[in-house]
Coordinates of C-alpha atoms in Angstrom, one line a residue:
X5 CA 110.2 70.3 93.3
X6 CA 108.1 72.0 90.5
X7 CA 109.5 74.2 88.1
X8 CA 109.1 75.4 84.6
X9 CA 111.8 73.9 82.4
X10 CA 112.8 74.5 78.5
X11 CA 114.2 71.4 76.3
X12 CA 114.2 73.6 72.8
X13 CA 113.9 77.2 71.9
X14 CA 110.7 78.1 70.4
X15 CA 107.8 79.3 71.1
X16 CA 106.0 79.4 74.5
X17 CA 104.7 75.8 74.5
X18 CA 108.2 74.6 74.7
X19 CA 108.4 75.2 78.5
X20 CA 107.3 72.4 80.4
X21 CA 106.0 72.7 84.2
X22 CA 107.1 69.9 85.9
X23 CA 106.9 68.3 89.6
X24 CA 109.8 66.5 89.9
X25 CA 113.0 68.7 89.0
X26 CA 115.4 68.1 91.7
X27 CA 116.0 70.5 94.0
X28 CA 119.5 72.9 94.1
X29 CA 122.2 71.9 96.6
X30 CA 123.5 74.1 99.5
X31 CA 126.2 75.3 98.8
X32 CA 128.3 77.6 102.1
X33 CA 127.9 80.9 100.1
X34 CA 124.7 80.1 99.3
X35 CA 121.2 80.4 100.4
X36 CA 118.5 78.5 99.3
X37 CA 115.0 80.1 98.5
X38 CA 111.3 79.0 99.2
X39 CA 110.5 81.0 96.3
X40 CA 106.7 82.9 96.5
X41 CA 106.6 84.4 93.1
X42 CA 109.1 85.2 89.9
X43 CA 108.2 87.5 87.1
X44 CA 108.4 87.7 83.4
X45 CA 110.7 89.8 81.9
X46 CA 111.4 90.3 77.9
X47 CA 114.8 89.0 77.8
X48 CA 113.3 85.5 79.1
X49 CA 111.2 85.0 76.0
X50 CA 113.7 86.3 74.0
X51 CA 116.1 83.9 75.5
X52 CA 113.4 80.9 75.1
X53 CA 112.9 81.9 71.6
X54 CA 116.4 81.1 70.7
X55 CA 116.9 85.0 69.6
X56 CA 119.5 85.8 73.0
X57 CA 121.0 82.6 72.3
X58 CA 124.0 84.0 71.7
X59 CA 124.6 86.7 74.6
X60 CA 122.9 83.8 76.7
X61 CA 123.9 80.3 76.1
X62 CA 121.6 77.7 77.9
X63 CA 122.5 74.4 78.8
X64 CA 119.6 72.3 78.0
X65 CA 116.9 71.2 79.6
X66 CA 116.9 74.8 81.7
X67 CA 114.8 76.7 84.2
X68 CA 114.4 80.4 83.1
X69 CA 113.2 83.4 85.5
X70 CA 115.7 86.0 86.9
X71 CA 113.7 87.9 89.9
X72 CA 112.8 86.0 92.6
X73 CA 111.0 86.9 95.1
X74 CA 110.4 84.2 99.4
X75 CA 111.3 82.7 102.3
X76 CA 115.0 81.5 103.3
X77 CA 114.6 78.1 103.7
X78 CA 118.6 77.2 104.7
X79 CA 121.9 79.3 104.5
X80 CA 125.3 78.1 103.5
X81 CA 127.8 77.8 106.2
X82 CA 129.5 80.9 105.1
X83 CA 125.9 83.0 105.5
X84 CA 125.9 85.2 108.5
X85 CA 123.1 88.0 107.7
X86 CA 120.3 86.0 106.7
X87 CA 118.5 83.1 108.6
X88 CA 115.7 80.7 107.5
X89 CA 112.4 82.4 107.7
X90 CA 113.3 86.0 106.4
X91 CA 111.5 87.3 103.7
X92 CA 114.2 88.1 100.4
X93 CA 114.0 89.4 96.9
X94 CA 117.2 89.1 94.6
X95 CA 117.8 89.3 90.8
X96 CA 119.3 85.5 90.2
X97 CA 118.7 82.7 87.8
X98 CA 116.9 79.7 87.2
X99 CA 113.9 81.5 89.4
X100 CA 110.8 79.4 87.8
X101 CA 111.0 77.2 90.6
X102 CA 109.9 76.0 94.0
X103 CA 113.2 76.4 95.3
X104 CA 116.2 79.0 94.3
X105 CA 119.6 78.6 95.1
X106 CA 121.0 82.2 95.5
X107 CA 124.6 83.4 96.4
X108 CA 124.1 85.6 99.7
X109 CA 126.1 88.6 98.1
X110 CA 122.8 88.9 95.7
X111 CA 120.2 88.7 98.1
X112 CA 118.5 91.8 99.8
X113 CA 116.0 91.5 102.8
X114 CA 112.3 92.3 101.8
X115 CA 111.2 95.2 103.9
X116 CA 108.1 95.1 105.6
X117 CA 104.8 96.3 104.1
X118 CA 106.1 95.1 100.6
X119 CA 103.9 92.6 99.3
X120 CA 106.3 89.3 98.7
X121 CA 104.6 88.2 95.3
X122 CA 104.5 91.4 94.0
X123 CA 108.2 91.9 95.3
X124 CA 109.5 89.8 92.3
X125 CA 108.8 92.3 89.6
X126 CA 111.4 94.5 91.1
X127 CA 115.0 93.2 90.8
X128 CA 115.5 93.2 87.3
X129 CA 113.5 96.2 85.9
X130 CA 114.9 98.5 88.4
X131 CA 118.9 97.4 87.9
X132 CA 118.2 98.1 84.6
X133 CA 116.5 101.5 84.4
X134 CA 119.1 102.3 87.3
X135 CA 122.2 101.7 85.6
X136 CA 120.6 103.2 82.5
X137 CA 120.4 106.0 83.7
X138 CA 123.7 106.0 85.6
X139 CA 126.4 103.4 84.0
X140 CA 124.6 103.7 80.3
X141 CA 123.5 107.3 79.7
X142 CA 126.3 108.6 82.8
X143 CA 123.7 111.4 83.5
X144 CA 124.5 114.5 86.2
X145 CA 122.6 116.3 88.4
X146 CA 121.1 119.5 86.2
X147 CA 121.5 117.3 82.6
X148 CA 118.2 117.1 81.0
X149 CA 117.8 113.9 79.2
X150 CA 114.7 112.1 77.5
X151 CA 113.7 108.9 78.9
X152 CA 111.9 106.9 76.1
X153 CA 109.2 104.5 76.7
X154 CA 108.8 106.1 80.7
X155 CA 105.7 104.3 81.2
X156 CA 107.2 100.7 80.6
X157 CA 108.8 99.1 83.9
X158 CA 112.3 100.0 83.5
X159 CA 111.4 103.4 81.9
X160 CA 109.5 103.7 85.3
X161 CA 112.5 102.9 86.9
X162 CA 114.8 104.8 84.7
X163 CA 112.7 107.9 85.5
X164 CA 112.8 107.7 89.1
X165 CA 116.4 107.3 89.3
X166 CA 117.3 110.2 87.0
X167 CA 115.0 112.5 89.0
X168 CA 117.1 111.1 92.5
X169 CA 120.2 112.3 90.5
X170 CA 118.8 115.9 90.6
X171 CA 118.2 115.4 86.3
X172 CA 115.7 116.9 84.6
X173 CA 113.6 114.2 82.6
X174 CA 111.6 114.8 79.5
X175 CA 108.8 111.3 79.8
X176 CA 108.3 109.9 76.3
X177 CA 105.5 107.8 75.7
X178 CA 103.2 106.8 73.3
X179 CA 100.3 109.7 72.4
X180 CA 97.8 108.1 73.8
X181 CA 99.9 107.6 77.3
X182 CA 100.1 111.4 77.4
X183 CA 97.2 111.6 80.3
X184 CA 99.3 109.0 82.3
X185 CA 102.6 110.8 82.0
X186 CA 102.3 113.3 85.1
X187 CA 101.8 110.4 87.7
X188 CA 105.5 109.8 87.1
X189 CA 106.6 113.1 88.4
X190 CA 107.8 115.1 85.5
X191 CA 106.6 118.1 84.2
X192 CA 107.5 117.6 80.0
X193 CA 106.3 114.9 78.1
X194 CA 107.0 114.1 74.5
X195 CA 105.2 111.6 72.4
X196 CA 107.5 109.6 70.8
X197 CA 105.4 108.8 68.1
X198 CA 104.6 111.8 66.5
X199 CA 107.3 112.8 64.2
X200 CA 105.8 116.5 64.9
X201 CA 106.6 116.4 68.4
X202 CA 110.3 115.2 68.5
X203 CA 110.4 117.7 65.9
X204 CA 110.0 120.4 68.4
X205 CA 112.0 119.4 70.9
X206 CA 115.2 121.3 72.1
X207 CA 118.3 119.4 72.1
X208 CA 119.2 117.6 75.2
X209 CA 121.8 115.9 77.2
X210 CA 120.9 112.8 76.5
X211 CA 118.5 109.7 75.8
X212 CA 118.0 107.2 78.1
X213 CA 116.1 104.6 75.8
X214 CA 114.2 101.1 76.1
X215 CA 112.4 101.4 73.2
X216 CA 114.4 101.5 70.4
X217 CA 114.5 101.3 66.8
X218 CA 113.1 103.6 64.4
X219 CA 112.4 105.9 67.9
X220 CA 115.8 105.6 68.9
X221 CA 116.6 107.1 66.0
X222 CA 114.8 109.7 65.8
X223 CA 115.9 110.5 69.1
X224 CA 119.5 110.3 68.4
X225 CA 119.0 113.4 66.2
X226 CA 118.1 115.2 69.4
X227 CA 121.1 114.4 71.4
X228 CA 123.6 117.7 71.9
X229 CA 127.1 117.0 70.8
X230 CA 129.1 115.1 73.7
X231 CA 126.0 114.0 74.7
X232 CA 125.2 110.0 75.3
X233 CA 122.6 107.4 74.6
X234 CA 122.0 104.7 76.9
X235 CA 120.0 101.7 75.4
X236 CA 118.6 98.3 76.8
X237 CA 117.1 97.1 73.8
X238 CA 118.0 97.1 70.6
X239 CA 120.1 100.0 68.6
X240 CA 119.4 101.1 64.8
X241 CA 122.9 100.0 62.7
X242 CA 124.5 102.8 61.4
X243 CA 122.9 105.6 63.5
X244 CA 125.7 106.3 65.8
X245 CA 128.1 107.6 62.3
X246 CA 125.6 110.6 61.9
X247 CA 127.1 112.1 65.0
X248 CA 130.3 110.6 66.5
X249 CA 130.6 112.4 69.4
X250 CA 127.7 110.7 71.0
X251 CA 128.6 108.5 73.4
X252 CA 126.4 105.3 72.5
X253 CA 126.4 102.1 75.5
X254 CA 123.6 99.5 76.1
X255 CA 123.3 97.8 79.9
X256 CA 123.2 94.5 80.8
X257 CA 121.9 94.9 84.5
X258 CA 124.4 93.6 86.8
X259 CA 123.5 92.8 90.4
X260 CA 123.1 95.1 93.3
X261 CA 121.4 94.3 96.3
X262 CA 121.3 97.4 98.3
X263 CA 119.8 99.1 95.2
X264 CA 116.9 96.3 94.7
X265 CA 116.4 97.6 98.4
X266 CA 116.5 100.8 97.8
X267 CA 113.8 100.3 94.9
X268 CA 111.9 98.5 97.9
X269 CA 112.3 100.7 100.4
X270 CA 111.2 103.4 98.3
X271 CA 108.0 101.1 97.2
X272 CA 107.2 101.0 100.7
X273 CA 107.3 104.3 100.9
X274 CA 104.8 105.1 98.4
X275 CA 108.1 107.1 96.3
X276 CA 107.9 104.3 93.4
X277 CA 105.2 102.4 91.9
X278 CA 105.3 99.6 89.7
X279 CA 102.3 98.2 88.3
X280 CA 101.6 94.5 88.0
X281 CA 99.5 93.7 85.1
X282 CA 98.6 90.1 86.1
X283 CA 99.4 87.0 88.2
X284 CA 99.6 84.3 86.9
X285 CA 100.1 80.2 88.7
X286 CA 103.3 78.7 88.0
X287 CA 101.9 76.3 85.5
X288 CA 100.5 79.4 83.3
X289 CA 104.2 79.9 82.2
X290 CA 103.7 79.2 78.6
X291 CA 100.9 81.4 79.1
X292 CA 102.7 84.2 80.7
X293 CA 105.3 84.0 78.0
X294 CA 102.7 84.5 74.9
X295 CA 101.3 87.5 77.0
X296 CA 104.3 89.1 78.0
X297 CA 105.2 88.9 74.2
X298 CA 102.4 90.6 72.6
X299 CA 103.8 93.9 75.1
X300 CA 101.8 96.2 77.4
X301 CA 102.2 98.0 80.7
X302 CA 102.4 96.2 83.7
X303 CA 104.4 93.4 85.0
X304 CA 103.7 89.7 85.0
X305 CA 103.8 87.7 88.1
X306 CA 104.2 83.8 88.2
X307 CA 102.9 83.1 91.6
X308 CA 104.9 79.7 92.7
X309 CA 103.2 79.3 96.2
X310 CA 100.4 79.9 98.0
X311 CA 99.7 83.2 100.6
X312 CA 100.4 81.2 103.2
X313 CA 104.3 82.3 103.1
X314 CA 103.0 86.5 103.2

């Protein structure tokens, strides 16, 4: 099969597309994938780079990707509610691929009128902003916390969680994202780059945060006592001391599939939107990488086959 495998960490030309990888064995919990598209997401350059290395091992040569979105090509003997042919999304591993093995448990059924390539940029970004908002930061209906770096994909989905919980979010984004702000749904807005502004704000509940450093910690500051701070990124040292009673956690999305089909559902819906910035062929990995890497709004797609699987 094809697939994008790394033999180093390094830099973006050290992923290698391939056309002869073999192919994952069926396993009877498992269900293999005719994959249609996978997306880029930070902590896979981060993990190529070498920098993750540690919170991520990799057995070299690797394939890296962790939202995949296809086709059910077979099911393990132990599969009974999926069947070859029905259109799946899951957050897995080793997704840069022609073919995915995935266990059953992880896999969600693709609902109808969701574009399947574009249906890989949602696994990952929303478990993350989800749990974020609910495992990280632990906010409660009537809470009012800030959710920095809204605009991003998991602050997107970080938002629209926190406002299904009934919490009252303050969107922080850049100062020239202010215009964008309102199409999330919230009525305050903060930029998080002007000193000024976080100056002004009152204190809150809580920060839900995918931004970090020096904004996290000027945000911090702004966090009642007993509050909490849930982070996905990276969290100043020494921050947490000037005000213990904080409660500080970082997430590590876990798998859920009813939420990823919640996300889905409610992308079907037209409740959720999450822009894709570019796709991009299988082979543009490297490409993808070096892109994804310099930041920006919007997710990026690798496109693995053709439309003929839509």
């Amino acid at each position: 099969m094809k697939a994008v495998r790394l033999y180093e960490y390094g830099g973006p030309e050290n992923l290698k597309f391939e056309v002869d990888v073999p192919e994952p064995t069926l396993g009877a919990d498992l269900v293999l994938i005719e994959a249609a598209a996978a997306s880029v997401n930070p902590i896979d350059w981060k993990i190529r780079s070498g920098a993750r290395q540690k919170d991520f091992p990799l057995t070299l040569p690797a394939i890296l990707g962790r939202d995949v979105s296809g086709v059910v090509r077979a099911v393990g003997s132990n599969i009974r509610t999926f069947i070859p042919g029905d259109r799946v999304l899951a957050l897995a591993d080793a997704t840069y691929a022609e073919v995915v093995a995935v266990e059953g448990s992880l896999l969600t059924h693709l609902p109808e009128g969701v574009n399947l390539v574009d249906a890989a940029a949602i696994p990952l970004v929303v478990l993350t902003g989800d749990q974020l908002v609910k495992l990280a930061a632990r906010a409660e209906c009537g809470q009012t916390f800030i959710v920095a770096g809204a605009l991003g994909s998991v602050g997107r989905a970080a938002v629209h969680a926190a406002k299904k919980l009934g919490v009252h979010v303050i969107a922080g984004v850049r100062a020239r994202q202010l215009p964008e702000a309102p199409a999330l749904g919230v009525s305050d807005t903060v930029a998080i780059d002007d000193e000024s502004a976080i100056a002004r704000l009152a204190m809150v509940d809580g920060v839900i945060d995918t931004v970090g450093g020096e904004t996290a910690a000027k945000l911090f500051a702004k966090v009642t006592n007993g509050g909490s701070f849930g982070y996905a990124s990276v969290f100043p040292d020494g921050v947490s001391a000037t005000n213990p009673t904080v409660k500080v956690t970082r997430v590590f999305a876990r798998p859920e599939a009813s939420k990823v089909r919640e996300f889905a559902d409610d992308i079907r819906d037209g409740k959720f939107v999450l822009p894709i910035s570019q796709r991009l062929p299988l082979h543009d990995a490297a490409k993808a990488h070096a892109l994804a890497q310099k930041g920006g709004s919007g997710k990026l797609i690798l496109v693995i086959r053709d439309a003929a699987l839509q």
